PDB file of C-alpha atoms in Angstrom:
ATOM      1  CA  MET I   1     -31.454 -34.523  35.960  1.00 50.00           C
ATOM      2  CA  SER I   2     -34.844 -34.434  37.627  1.00 54.00           C
ATOM      3  CA  LYS I   3     -38.001 -33.508  35.755  1.00 54.00           C
ATOM      4  CA  LYS I   4     -38.255 -30.381  37.911  1.00 52.00           C
ATOM      5  CA  TRP I   5     -34.809 -29.128  36.875  1.00 49.00           C
ATOM      6  CA  ARG I   6     -35.423 -30.144  33.257  1.00 54.00           C
ATOM      7  CA  LYS I   7     -38.546 -27.964  33.191  1.00 53.00           C
ATOM      8  CA  ARG I   8     -36.643 -25.048  34.719  1.00 49.00           C
ATOM      9  CA  LEU I   9     -33.892 -25.408  32.128  1.00 44.00           C
ATOM     10  CA  VAL I  10     -36.424 -25.403  29.317  1.00 45.00           C
ATOM     11  CA  LYS I  11     -38.007 -22.256  30.752  1.00 49.00           C
ATOM     12  CA  PHE I  12     -34.603 -20.561  30.925  1.00 47.00           C
ATOM     13  CA  LEU I  13     -33.844 -21.506  27.331  1.00 50.00           C
ATOM     14  CA  ILE I  14     -37.216 -20.243  26.133  1.00 53.00           C
ATOM     15  CA  PHE I  15     -36.704 -16.986  28.047  1.00 44.00           C
ATOM     16  CA  ASP I  16     -33.207 -16.514  26.573  1.00 47.00           C
ATOM     17  CA  LEU I  17     -34.444 -17.266  23.065  1.00 50.00           C
ATOM     18  CA  SER I  18     -37.347 -14.876  23.473  1.00 50.00           C
ATOM     19  CA  LEU I  19     -35.013 -12.148  24.705  1.00 48.00           C
ATOM     20  CA  ILE I  20     -32.691 -12.653  21.714  1.00 51.00           C
ATOM     21  CA  ILE I  21     -35.646 -12.474  19.301  1.00 57.00           C
ATOM     22  CA  ILE I  22     -36.902  -9.276  20.960  1.00 53.00           C
ATOM     23  CA  LEU I  23     -33.470  -7.659  20.816  1.00 54.00           C
ATOM     24  CA  LEU I  24     -32.969  -8.661  17.188  1.00 59.00           C
ATOM     25  CA  SER I  25     -36.405  -7.412  16.212  1.00 61.00           C
ATOM     26  CA  THR I  26     -35.796  -4.124  18.010  1.00 66.00           C
ATOM     27  CA  GLY I  27     -32.452  -3.713  16.247  1.00 62.00           C
ATOM     28  CA  LEU I  28     -33.937  -4.453  12.835  1.00 66.00           C
ATOM     29  CA  ILE I  29     -36.746  -1.957  13.372  1.00 69.00           C
ATOM     30  CA  TYR I  30     -34.275   0.660  14.676  1.00 63.00           C
ATOM     31  CA  GLN I  31     -32.083   0.201  11.597  1.00 72.00           C
ATOM     32  CA  GLN I  32     -34.998   0.384   9.146  1.00 74.00           C
ATOM     33  CA  ILE I  33     -36.650   3.435  10.718  1.00 73.00           C
ATOM     34  CA  SER I  34     -33.354   5.309  11.117  1.00 74.00           C
ATOM     35  CA  SER I  35     -32.282   4.530   7.532  1.00 76.00           C
ATOM     36  CA  SER I  36     -35.637   5.733   6.237  1.00 76.00           C
ATOM     37  CA  GLN I  37     -35.257   9.002   8.153  1.00 84.00           C
ATOM     38  CA  ASP I  38     -31.681   9.464   6.895  1.00 76.00           C
ATOM     39  CA  GLU I  39     -32.736   8.934   3.281  1.00 80.00           C
ATOM     40  CA  LYS I  40     -35.267  11.770   3.561  1.00 85.00           C
ATOM     41  CA  THR I  41     -32.570  14.271   4.564  1.00 89.00           C
ATOM     42  CA  PHE I  42     -29.804  12.891   2.332  1.00 89.00           C
ATOM     43  CA  THR I  43     -30.414  15.130  -0.667  1.00 95.00           C
ATOM     44  CA  PRO I  44     -27.933  15.355  -3.573  1.00 97.00           C
ATOM     45  CA  PRO I  45     -25.941  18.603  -3.785  1.00 97.00           C
ATOM     46  CA  GLY I  46     -25.356  18.004  -7.505  1.00 98.00           C
ATOM     47  CA  LYS I  47     -27.465  16.408 -10.216  1.00 98.00           C
ATOM     48  CA  LEU I  48     -28.505  12.830 -10.998  1.00 98.00           C
ATOM     49  CA  TYR I  49     -28.080  11.495 -14.529  1.00 98.00           C
ATOM     50  CA  GLU I  50     -29.244   8.244 -16.067  1.00 98.00           C
ATOM     51  CA  VAL I  51     -26.253   6.022 -16.812  1.00 97.00           C
ATOM     52  CA  HIS I  52     -26.727   2.455 -18.022  1.00 92.00           C
ATOM     53  CA  GLY I  53     -30.284   2.510 -16.697  1.00 94.00           C
ATOM     54  CA  ASP I  54     -29.526   3.796 -13.176  1.00 97.00           C
ATOM     55  CA  LYS I  55     -29.066   7.229 -11.604  1.00 98.00           C
ATOM     56  CA  MET I  56     -25.536   8.510 -11.092  1.00 98.00           C
ATOM     57  CA  HIS I  57     -24.591  11.635  -9.140  1.00 98.00           C
ATOM     58  CA  LEU I  58     -22.245  14.404 -10.331  1.00 98.00           C
ATOM     59  CA  TYR I  59     -21.313  17.557  -8.439  1.00 98.00           C
ATOM     60  CA  THR I  60     -19.622  20.324 -10.420  1.00 98.00           C
ATOM     61  CA  GLY I  61     -18.257  23.789  -9.796  1.00 98.00           C
ATOM     62  CA  GLY I  62     -15.699  26.335 -10.916  1.00 97.00           C
ATOM     63  CA  GLU I  63     -15.145  27.518 -14.477  1.00 95.00           C
ATOM     64  CA  GLY I  64     -12.639  26.956 -17.243  1.00 95.00           C
ATOM     65  CA  ASP I  65     -11.784  25.123 -20.433  1.00 96.00           C
ATOM     66  CA  VAL I  66     -10.368  22.104 -18.590  1.00 97.00           C
ATOM     67  CA  THR I  67     -12.420  19.880 -16.278  1.00 98.00           C
ATOM     68  CA  VAL I  68     -10.782  18.197 -13.280  1.00 98.00           C
ATOM     69  CA  VAL I  69     -12.546  14.868 -12.705  1.00 98.00           C
ATOM     70  CA  LEU I  70     -12.245  13.591  -9.134  1.00 98.00           C
ATOM     71  CA  ALA I  71     -12.422   9.839  -8.450  1.00 98.00           C
ATOM     72  CA  SER I  72     -12.679   8.698  -4.838  1.00 98.00           C
ATOM     73  CA  GLY I  73     -11.042   5.697  -3.253  1.00 96.00           C
ATOM     74  CA  TRP I  74     -12.769   2.574  -2.023  1.00 94.00           C
ATOM     75  CA  GLY I  75     -15.073   3.023   0.963  1.00 90.00           C
ATOM     76  CA  THR I  76     -15.271   6.824   0.752  1.00 96.00           C
ATOM     77  CA  ALA I  77     -18.976   6.999   1.503  1.00 94.00           C
ATOM     78  CA  ASP I  78     -19.523  10.556   0.232  1.00 97.00           C
ATOM     79  CA  PRO I  79     -16.947  11.854  -2.286  1.00 98.00           C
ATOM     80  CA  TYR I  80     -18.679  15.264  -2.334  1.00 98.00           C
ATOM     81  CA  VAL I  81     -17.745  15.747   1.327  1.00 98.00           C
ATOM     82  CA  ASP I  82     -14.387  14.006   1.170  1.00 98.00           C
ATOM     83  CA  TYR I  83     -13.091  16.176  -1.666  1.00 98.00           C
ATOM     84  CA  TYR I  84     -14.413  19.433  -0.185  1.00 98.00           C
ATOM     85  CA  PRO I  85     -10.985  20.781   0.944  1.00 98.00           C
ATOM     86  CA  LEU I  86      -9.571  20.118  -2.537  1.00 98.00           C
ATOM     87  CA  TYR I  87     -12.286  21.458  -4.824  1.00 98.00           C
ATOM     88  CA  GLU I  88     -12.547  24.593  -2.698  1.00 97.00           C
ATOM     89  CA  LYS I  89      -8.919  25.234  -3.684  1.00 98.00           C
ATOM     90  CA  LEU I  90      -9.551  24.371  -7.344  1.00 98.00           C
ATOM     91  CA  ALA I  91     -12.792  26.300  -7.931  1.00 97.00           C
ATOM     92  CA  PRO I  92     -11.246  29.772  -8.471  1.00 97.00           C
ATOM     93  CA  ASP I  93      -8.990  28.491 -11.267  1.00 97.00           C
ATOM     94  CA  THR I  94     -10.693  25.602 -13.057  1.00 98.00           C
ATOM     95  CA  LYS I  95     -13.844  23.581 -13.460  1.00 98.00           C
ATOM     96  CA  PHE I  96     -14.155  20.404 -11.384  1.00 98.00           C
ATOM     97  CA  ALA I  97     -16.486  17.416 -11.326  1.00 98.00           C
ATOM     98  CA  VAL I  98     -16.863  14.997  -8.401  1.00 98.00           C
ATOM     99  CA  TYR I  99     -18.676  11.792  -9.307  1.00 98.00           C
ATOM    100  CA  ASP I 100     -20.142   9.006  -7.211  1.00 98.00           C
ATOM    101  CA  ARG I 101     -19.701   5.492  -8.499  1.00 98.00           C
ATOM    102  CA  PHE I 102     -22.745   3.281  -8.073  1.00 98.00           C
ATOM    103  CA  GLY I 103     -23.063   2.359  -4.403  1.00 97.00           C
ATOM    104  CA  TYR I 104     -21.444   5.616  -3.256  1.00 97.00           C
ATOM    105  CA  GLY I 105     -22.718   9.006  -2.209  1.00 97.00           C
ATOM    106  CA  TYR I 106     -26.029   9.843  -3.847  1.00 97.00           C
ATOM    107  CA  SER I 107     -25.824   7.413  -6.771  1.00 98.00           C
ATOM    108  CA  ASP I 108     -28.059   4.373  -7.072  1.00 97.00           C
ATOM    109  CA  ARG I 109     -26.915   0.858  -6.433  1.00 97.00           C
ATOM    110  CA  THR I 110     -26.655  -1.297  -9.518  1.00 97.00           C
ATOM    111  CA  ASP I 111     -26.862  -4.983 -10.369  1.00 96.00           C
ATOM    112  CA  LYS I 112     -23.954  -4.678 -12.820  1.00 96.00           C
ATOM    113  CA  LYS I 113     -20.567  -6.166 -11.935  1.00 96.00           C
ATOM    114  CA  ARG I 114     -17.912  -3.736 -10.755  1.00 97.00           C
ATOM    115  CA  ASP I 115     -15.322  -4.734 -13.328  1.00 97.00           C
ATOM    116  CA  VAL I 116     -13.025  -1.888 -14.335  1.00 98.00           C
ATOM    117  CA  ASP I 117     -14.228  -1.668 -17.934  1.00 98.00           C
ATOM    118  CA  THR I 118     -17.831  -1.199 -16.815  1.00 98.00           C
ATOM    119  CA  VAL I 119     -16.848   1.429 -14.246  1.00 98.00           C
ATOM    120  CA  ALA I 120     -14.734   3.361 -16.780  1.00 98.00           C
ATOM    121  CA  ASP I 121     -17.547   3.245 -19.354  1.00 98.00           C
ATOM    122  CA  GLU I 122     -20.039   4.479 -16.757  1.00 98.00           C
ATOM    123  CA  LEU I 123     -17.814   7.478 -16.059  1.00 98.00           C
ATOM    124  CA  HIS I 124     -17.485   8.174 -19.772  1.00 98.00           C
ATOM    125  CA  GLU I 125     -21.250   8.107 -20.244  1.00 98.00           C
ATOM    126  CA  LEU I 126     -21.810  10.264 -17.155  1.00 98.00           C
ATOM    127  CA  LEU I 127     -19.451  12.942 -18.447  1.00 98.00           C
ATOM    128  CA  GLN I 128     -21.204  12.864 -21.828  1.00 98.00           C
ATOM    129  CA  VAL I 129     -24.824  12.982 -20.651  1.00 98.00           C
ATOM    130  CA  SER I 130     -24.040  15.694 -18.095  1.00 98.00           C
ATOM    131  CA  GLY I 131     -22.517  17.916 -20.782  1.00 97.00           C
ATOM    132  CA  GLN I 132     -18.926  17.990 -19.466  1.00 97.00           C
ATOM    133  CA  LYS I 133     -16.351  19.063 -22.013  1.00 94.00           C
ATOM    134  CA  PRO I 134     -12.852  17.616 -22.401  1.00 96.00           C
ATOM    135  CA  PRO I 135      -9.976  17.823 -22.011  1.00 97.00           C
ATOM    136  CA  TYR I 136     -10.052  16.186 -18.578  1.00 98.00           C
ATOM    137  CA  VAL I 137      -7.448  16.133 -15.858  1.00 98.00           C
ATOM    138  CA  LEU I 138      -8.169  12.904 -14.001  1.00 98.00           C
ATOM    139  CA  VAL I 139      -7.532  12.864 -10.251  1.00 98.00           C
ATOM    140  CA  ALA I 140      -7.743   9.595  -8.353  1.00 98.00           C
ATOM    141  CA  HIS I 141      -7.413   8.670  -4.716  1.00 98.00           C
ATOM    142  CA  SER I 142      -6.382   5.170  -3.622  1.00 97.00           C
ATOM    143  CA  LEU I 143      -8.245   2.388  -5.497  1.00 97.00           C
ATOM    144  CA  GLY I 144      -9.719   5.011  -7.840  1.00 98.00           C
ATOM    145  CA  SER I 145      -6.404   4.717  -9.696  1.00 98.00           C
ATOM    146  CA  LEU I 146      -7.600   1.623 -11.564  1.00 98.00           C
ATOM    147  CA  GLU I 147     -10.716   3.141 -13.169  1.00 98.00           C
ATOM    148  CA  THR I 148      -8.779   6.334 -13.900  1.00 98.00           C
ATOM    149  CA  LEU I 149      -5.982   4.541 -15.741  1.00 98.00           C
ATOM    150  CA  ARG I 150      -8.489   2.372 -17.592  1.00 98.00           C
ATOM    151  CA  PHE I 151     -10.401   5.490 -18.663  1.00 98.00           C
ATOM    152  CA  ALA I 152      -7.160   6.997 -19.996  1.00 98.00           C
ATOM    153  CA  GLN I 153      -6.394   3.763 -21.849  1.00 98.00           C
ATOM    154  CA  LYS I 154      -9.841   3.621 -23.470  1.00 98.00           C
ATOM    155  CA  TYR I 155     -10.317   7.342 -24.138  1.00 98.00           C
ATOM    156  CA  PRO I 156      -6.795   8.796 -24.506  1.00 97.00           C
ATOM    157  CA  ASP I 157      -7.900  11.741 -26.675  1.00 97.00           C
ATOM    158  CA  LEU I 158     -10.034  13.083 -23.802  1.00 98.00           C
ATOM    159  CA  VAL I 159      -7.272  13.138 -21.178  1.00 98.00           C
ATOM    160  CA  LYS I 160      -4.875  16.034 -20.559  1.00 98.00           C
ATOM    161  CA  GLY I 161      -3.156  14.577 -17.508  1.00 98.00           C
ATOM    162  CA  ILE I 162      -3.499  12.466 -14.368  1.00 98.00           C
ATOM    163  CA  VAL I 163      -2.811  13.103 -10.677  1.00 98.00           C
ATOM    164  CA  MET I 164      -2.731  10.232  -8.195  1.00 98.00           C
ATOM    165  CA  ILE I 165      -3.459  11.038  -4.549  1.00 98.00           C
ATOM    166  CA  ASP I 166      -1.774   8.069  -2.875  1.00 98.00           C
ATOM    167  CA  GLY I 167      -3.313   6.097  -5.714  1.00 98.00           C
ATOM    168  CA  GLY I 168      -2.345   2.467  -5.902  1.00 96.00           C
ATOM    169  CA  ASN I 169      -0.040   1.151  -8.604  1.00 97.00           C
ATOM    170  CA  PRO I 170      -1.928  -1.610 -10.477  1.00 97.00           C
ATOM    171  CA  GLU I 171       1.036  -3.928  -9.850  1.00 95.00           C
ATOM    172  CA  PHE I 172       0.440  -3.497  -6.117  1.00 95.00           C
ATOM    173  CA  TYR I 173      -3.235  -4.449  -6.404  1.00 95.00           C
ATOM    174  CA  ALA I 174      -2.560  -7.312  -8.821  1.00 94.00           C
ATOM    175  CA  THR I 175      -0.469  -9.218  -6.274  1.00 89.00           C
ATOM    176  CA  GLY I 176      -2.576  -8.424  -3.208  1.00 73.00           C
ATOM    177  CA  GLN I 177      -4.266 -11.210  -1.262  1.00 63.00           C
ATOM    178  CA  ASP I 178      -6.430  -8.984   0.921  1.00 65.00           C
ATOM    179  CA  ASN I 179      -9.559 -10.690   2.251  1.00 78.00           C
ATOM    180  CA  LEU I 180     -11.229  -7.416   3.203  1.00 83.00           C
ATOM    181  CA  ALA I 181     -14.201  -8.238   0.954  1.00 85.00           C
ATOM    182  CA  ASP I 182     -14.866 -11.368   3.012  1.00 84.00           C
ATOM    183  CA  THR I 183     -14.653  -9.340   6.212  1.00 84.00           C
ATOM    184  CA  ILE I 184     -16.884  -6.460   5.099  1.00 86.00           C
ATOM    185  CA  GLY I 185     -19.313  -8.736   3.302  1.00 85.00           C
ATOM    186  CA  GLY I 186     -19.172 -11.541   5.847  1.00 86.00           C
ATOM    187  CA  PHE I 187     -21.983 -12.624   8.122  1.00 78.00           C
ATOM    188  CA  ALA I 188     -20.663 -10.973  11.276  1.00 83.00           C
ATOM    189  CA  ASN I 189     -20.259  -7.521   9.737  1.00 83.00           C
ATOM    190  CA  GLN I 190     -23.507  -7.672   7.761  1.00 84.00           C
ATOM    191  CA  PHE I 191     -25.239  -8.744  10.993  1.00 78.00           C
ATOM    192  CA  ARG I 192     -23.859  -5.595  12.684  1.00 82.00           C
ATOM    193  CA  ILE I 193     -25.223  -3.428   9.887  1.00 84.00           C
ATOM    194  CA  LYS I 194     -28.674  -4.967   9.510  1.00 82.00           C
ATOM    195  CA  THR I 195     -29.397  -5.184  13.238  1.00 80.00           C
ATOM    196  CA  GLY I 196     -28.433  -1.575  13.899  1.00 81.00           C
ATOM    197  CA  LEU I 197     -25.334  -2.379  15.942  1.00 80.00           C
ATOM    198  CA  PHE I 198     -23.068  -0.519  13.524  1.00 81.00           C
ATOM    199  CA  ARG I 199     -25.411   2.478  13.549  1.00 83.00           C
ATOM    200  CA  LEU I 200     -25.544   2.404  17.329  1.00 80.00           C
ATOM    201  CA  SER I 201     -21.745   2.342  17.582  1.00 83.00           C
ATOM    202  CA  MET I 202     -21.537   5.405  15.312  1.00 82.00           C
ATOM    203  CA  GLN I 203     -23.418   7.419  17.915  1.00 84.00           C
ATOM    204  CA  VAL I 204     -20.286   7.314  20.069  1.00 84.00           C
ATOM    205  CA  PRO I 205     -18.006  10.302  19.249  1.00 89.00           C
ATOM    206  CA  ALA I 206     -14.841   8.286  19.895  1.00 89.00           C
ATOM    207  CA  VAL I 207     -15.910   5.711  17.301  1.00 84.00           C
ATOM    208  CA  VAL I 208     -16.629   8.424  14.738  1.00 87.00           C
ATOM    209  CA  ASP I 209     -13.233  10.020  15.418  1.00 87.00           C
ATOM    210  CA  ALA I 210     -11.531   6.651  14.978  1.00 87.00           C
ATOM    211  CA  SER I 211     -13.277   6.092  11.638  1.00 88.00           C
ATOM    212  CA  ASN I 212     -11.983   9.474  10.455  1.00 91.00           C
ATOM    213  CA  ALA I 213      -8.481   9.124  11.879  1.00 91.00           C
ATOM    214  CA  ASN I 214      -6.731   8.780   8.504  1.00 93.00           C
ATOM    215  CA  ARG I 215      -8.774  11.713   7.132  1.00 96.00           C
ATOM    216  CA  ASN I 216      -7.324  14.233   9.567  1.00 96.00           C
ATOM    217  CA  GLU I 217     -10.597  13.831  11.519  1.00 95.00           C
ATOM    218  CA  LEU I 218     -12.195  15.937   8.740  1.00 97.00           C
ATOM    219  CA  LYS I 219     -10.794  19.059  10.395  1.00 97.00           C
ATOM    220  CA  LEU I 220     -10.862  20.944   7.069  1.00 98.00           C
ATOM    221  CA  VAL I 221     -14.523  20.097   6.467  1.00 97.00           C
ATOM    222  CA  PRO I 222     -17.385  22.235   7.877  1.00 97.00           C
ATOM    223  CA  GLU I 223     -19.402  20.721  10.701  1.00 96.00           C
ATOM    224  CA  ASP I 224     -22.596  20.424   8.650  1.00 96.00           C
ATOM    225  CA  LEU I 225     -20.763  18.415   5.993  1.00 97.00           C
ATOM    226  CA  ARG I 226     -19.260  16.144   8.641  1.00 95.00           C
ATOM    227  CA  LYS I 227     -22.805  15.222   9.612  1.00 95.00           C
ATOM    228  CA  VAL I 228     -23.619  14.553   5.963  1.00 95.00           C
ATOM    229  CA  ASP I 229     -20.558  12.315   5.713  1.00 95.00           C
ATOM    230  CA  LYS I 230     -21.678  10.306   8.735  1.00 93.00           C
ATOM    231  CA  THR I 231     -25.143   9.870   7.235  1.00 93.00           C
ATOM    232  CA  ALA I 232     -23.599   8.683   3.968  1.00 94.00           C
ATOM    233  CA  LEU I 233     -21.526   6.120   5.834  1.00 92.00           C
ATOM    234  CA  LEU I 234     -24.568   4.805   7.697  1.00 91.00           C
ATOM    235  CA  LEU I 235     -26.499   4.471   4.435  1.00 91.00           C
ATOM    236  CA  ASN I 236     -23.745   3.105   2.190  1.00 94.00           C
ATOM    237  CA  TYR I 237     -21.372   1.100   4.356  1.00 91.00           C
ATOM    238  CA  GLY I 238     -21.045  -2.536   3.333  1.00 91.00           C
ATOM    239  CA  ASN I 239     -23.408  -2.452   0.371  1.00 94.00           C
ATOM    240  CA  ALA I 240     -23.125  -5.011  -2.427  1.00 95.00           C
ATOM    241  CA  ASN I 241     -21.510  -2.653  -4.959  1.00 97.00           C
ATOM    242  CA  THR I 242     -18.660  -1.630  -2.661  1.00 96.00           C
ATOM    243  CA  ILE I 243     -18.024  -5.241  -1.659  1.00 95.00           C
ATOM    244  CA  ASP I 244     -17.996  -6.311  -5.304  1.00 96.00           C
ATOM    245  CA  GLU I 245     -15.406  -3.584  -6.017  1.00 95.00           C
ATOM    246  CA  LEU I 246     -13.128  -5.224  -3.459  1.00 93.00           C
ATOM    247  CA  ARG I 247     -13.674  -8.687  -4.891  1.00 93.00           C
ATOM    248  CA  GLU I 248     -12.848  -7.403  -8.383  1.00 95.00           C
ATOM    249  CA  THR I 249      -9.700  -5.496  -7.340  1.00 95.00           C
ATOM    250  CA  GLN I 250      -7.107  -8.067  -8.378  1.00 95.00           C
ATOM    251  CA  ARG I 251      -8.899  -8.898 -11.624  1.00 95.00           C
ATOM    252  CA  ASN I 252      -9.347  -5.196 -12.427  1.00 97.00           C
ATOM    253  CA  ALA I 253      -5.670  -4.495 -11.789  1.00 97.00           C
ATOM    254  CA  LYS I 254      -4.683  -7.285 -14.155  1.00 97.00           C
ATOM    255  CA  THR I 255      -6.973  -5.849 -16.838  1.00 98.00           C
ATOM    256  CA  VAL I 256      -5.271  -2.471 -16.555  1.00 98.00           C
ATOM    257  CA  ILE I 257      -1.811  -4.069 -16.611  1.00 98.00           C
ATOM    258  CA  ALA I 258      -2.712  -6.149 -19.678  1.00 98.00           C
ATOM    259  CA  ASN I 259      -3.413  -2.900 -21.534  1.00 97.00           C
ATOM    260  CA  LYS I 260      -0.374  -1.066 -20.220  1.00 96.00           C
ATOM    261  CA  HIS I 261       1.575   1.233 -22.470  1.00 92.00           C
ATOM    262  CA  PRO I 262       3.357   4.373 -21.307  1.00 93.00           C
ATOM    263  CA  LEU I 263       0.884   7.240 -21.418  1.00 95.00           C
ATOM    264  CA  SER I 264       1.947  10.363 -23.250  1.00 95.00           C
ATOM    265  CA  VAL I 265       0.248  12.747 -20.804  1.00 97.00           C
ATOM    266  CA  PRO I 266       1.642  14.099 -17.512  1.00 98.00           C
ATOM    267  CA  LEU I 267       1.276  11.735 -14.566  1.00 98.00           C
ATOM    268  CA  THR I 268       1.893  13.147 -11.090  1.00 98.00           C
ATOM    269  CA  ILE I 269       2.087  10.628  -8.252  1.00 98.00           C
ATOM    270  CA  LEU I 270       1.540  12.100  -4.799  1.00 98.00           C
ATOM    271  CA  THR I 271       2.581   9.642  -2.118  1.00 98.00           C
ATOM    272  CA  ALA I 272       1.732   9.976   1.577  1.00 98.00           C
ATOM    273  CA  ASP I 273       4.591   9.606   4.039  1.00 97.00           C
ATOM    274  CA  TYR I 274       2.228   8.116   6.657  1.00 97.00           C
ATOM    275  CA  PHE I 275       3.910  10.310   9.259  1.00 96.00           C
ATOM    276  CA  GLY I 276       7.171   8.475   8.730  1.00 95.00           C
ATOM    277  CA  LYS I 277       5.720   4.950   8.911  1.00 94.00           C
ATOM    278  CA  PRO I 278       4.880   3.839   5.360  1.00 92.00           C
ATOM    279  CA  GLU I 279       4.616   0.202   4.266  1.00 92.00           C
ATOM    280  CA  PRO I 280       7.724  -0.865   2.286  1.00 93.00           C
ATOM    281  CA  ASP I 281       5.732  -2.571  -0.495  1.00 92.00           C
ATOM    282  CA  TRP I 282       3.614   0.543  -0.989  1.00 94.00           C
ATOM    283  CA  VAL I 283       6.689   2.798  -1.141  1.00 95.00           C
ATOM    284  CA  LYS I 284       8.368   0.518  -3.689  1.00 95.00           C
ATOM    285  CA  THR I 285       5.360   0.323  -6.018  1.00 96.00           C
ATOM    286  CA  GLN I 286       4.728   4.045  -5.716  1.00 97.00           C
ATOM    287  CA  SER I 287       8.203   4.704  -7.095  1.00 96.00           C
ATOM    288  CA  GLU I 288       7.654   2.159  -9.875  1.00 96.00           C
ATOM    289  CA  PHE I 289       4.351   3.859 -10.737  1.00 97.00           C
ATOM    290  CA  LYS I 290       6.338   6.410 -12.751  1.00 97.00           C
ATOM    291  CA  SER I 291       6.758   3.839 -15.526  1.00 97.00           C
ATOM    292  CA  TRP I 292       3.121   4.337 -16.494  1.00 97.00           C
ATOM    293  CA  SER I 293       3.852   7.622 -18.296  1.00 97.00           C
ATOM    294  CA  THR I 294       6.664   9.142 -20.309  1.00 95.00           C
ATOM    295  CA  LEU I 295       5.948  12.423 -18.465  1.00 97.00           C
ATOM    296  CA  SER I 296       5.784  11.293 -14.853  1.00 97.00           C
ATOM    297  CA  LYS I 297       6.984  12.524 -11.502  1.00 97.00           C
ATOM    298  CA  GLN I 298       6.551  11.399  -7.919  1.00 97.00           C
ATOM    299  CA  ILE I 299       6.311  13.609  -4.848  1.00 98.00           C
ATOM    300  CA  THR I 300       6.249  12.340  -1.268  1.00 97.00           C
ATOM    301  CA  VAL I 301       3.995  14.605   0.786  1.00 98.00           C
ATOM    302  CA  LYS I 302       5.156  14.985   4.370  1.00 97.00           C
ATOM    303  CA  ASP I 303       2.954  14.815   7.458  1.00 97.00           C
ATOM    304  CA  THR I 304       0.066  13.034   5.811  1.00 97.00           C
ATOM    305  CA  GLU I 305      -1.971   9.870   5.996  1.00 97.00           C
ATOM    306  CA  HIS I 306      -3.635   8.084   3.079  1.00 97.00           C
ATOM    307  CA  TYR I 307      -6.095  10.948   2.424  1.00 98.00           C
ATOM    308  CA  ILE I 308      -3.469  13.515   1.475  1.00 98.00           C
ATOM    309  CA  HIS I 309      -6.128  16.019   0.336  1.00 98.00           C
ATOM    310  CA  GLN I 310      -7.508  16.148   3.880  1.00 98.00           C
ATOM    311  CA  TYR I 311      -4.122  17.248   5.232  1.00 98.00           C
ATOM    312  CA  HIS I 312      -2.548  19.395   2.508  1.00 98.00           C
ATOM    313  CA  PRO I 313      -5.165  20.241  -0.135  1.00 98.00           C
ATOM    314  CA  ASP I 314      -3.071  23.226  -1.242  1.00 98.00           C
ATOM    315  CA  ILE I 315      -0.196  20.950  -2.333  1.00 98.00           C
ATOM    316  CA  VAL I 316      -2.576  18.652  -4.218  1.00 98.00           C
ATOM    317  CA  ALA I 317      -4.364  21.590  -5.865  1.00 98.00           C
ATOM    318  CA  ASP I 318      -1.066  23.162  -6.972  1.00 98.00           C
ATOM    319  CA  GLU I 319       0.002  19.956  -8.722  1.00 98.00           C
ATOM    320  CA  ILE I 320      -3.359  19.609 -10.442  1.00 98.00           C
ATOM    321  CA  LEU I 321      -3.356  23.228 -11.617  1.00 98.00           C
ATOM    322  CA  GLN I 322       0.147  22.849 -13.038  1.00 98.00           C
ATOM    323  CA  ILE I 323      -1.270  20.278 -15.445  1.00 98.00           C
ATOM    324  CA  VAL I 324      -4.460  22.283 -16.081  1.00 98.00           C
ATOM    325  CA  LYS I 325      -2.432  25.328 -17.147  1.00 95.00           C
ATOM    326  CA  LYS I 326      -0.020  23.463 -19.440  1.00 88.00           C
TER     327      LYS I 326
END
């Protein structure tokens, strides 16, 4: 290669490198400025309470002698929005409390490990410091099943009953080999988040619709709350606490299993039919989930995806209220 062409090649490489640096810098600035603006408008609808040295969010409503405690599944960026169709059904008949684990919704992020005992103890302290009164009917969606069962194991005298909304059987999670934590927490995905590429993609309506596909596209949620949900996702997606939850899933499931004894309170297991296309392993372990209580029942809810409460909140509310009124 001649010196002339070598110089041209060097110039091209310098130009390309400069362009990459400019684009990366622009993306980083876009992400930081946009996140700062979102944080100013992302105000808690409930109250923040100090729990283990950090602030934890709790949204309550309704009235009654029993409190329905709603635990979200993994990756549900804003439980307050996600559970809207359900607590609107519950409010006329009972008190409810939606809480945000650390790293979710309006709660702080914490440096404490997301092991199931810590998470259950945080919920216990939150309910105490916020003045909630037992008995509690615990409602859990998806991975929220683990902290809910562990809470019932540690504080059985406080629990009146449990409802699982397509909540996972601990035996299912204990044998899983999902590498989702490596994907969400990996370099490529974190690069998307920090450089604003993820935020930019969420400006495309089709992408937003796809992200809400298994939540019935949030059709039962008011438009203003859909915007709040999107903001929560942009602020919370891929943070260290949510990734640590995934990494701890198998270990947490084994902790719950190690302390297994049939509960003496009602356990209702609501299983999604996934519009006729469920995974066989999930179906099998959902049926086996009944062994976790001496007073259990399982109901398969038709025409639903994983977020059953976004499709048929009336069915979910009816099952919860049956336990509340016992």
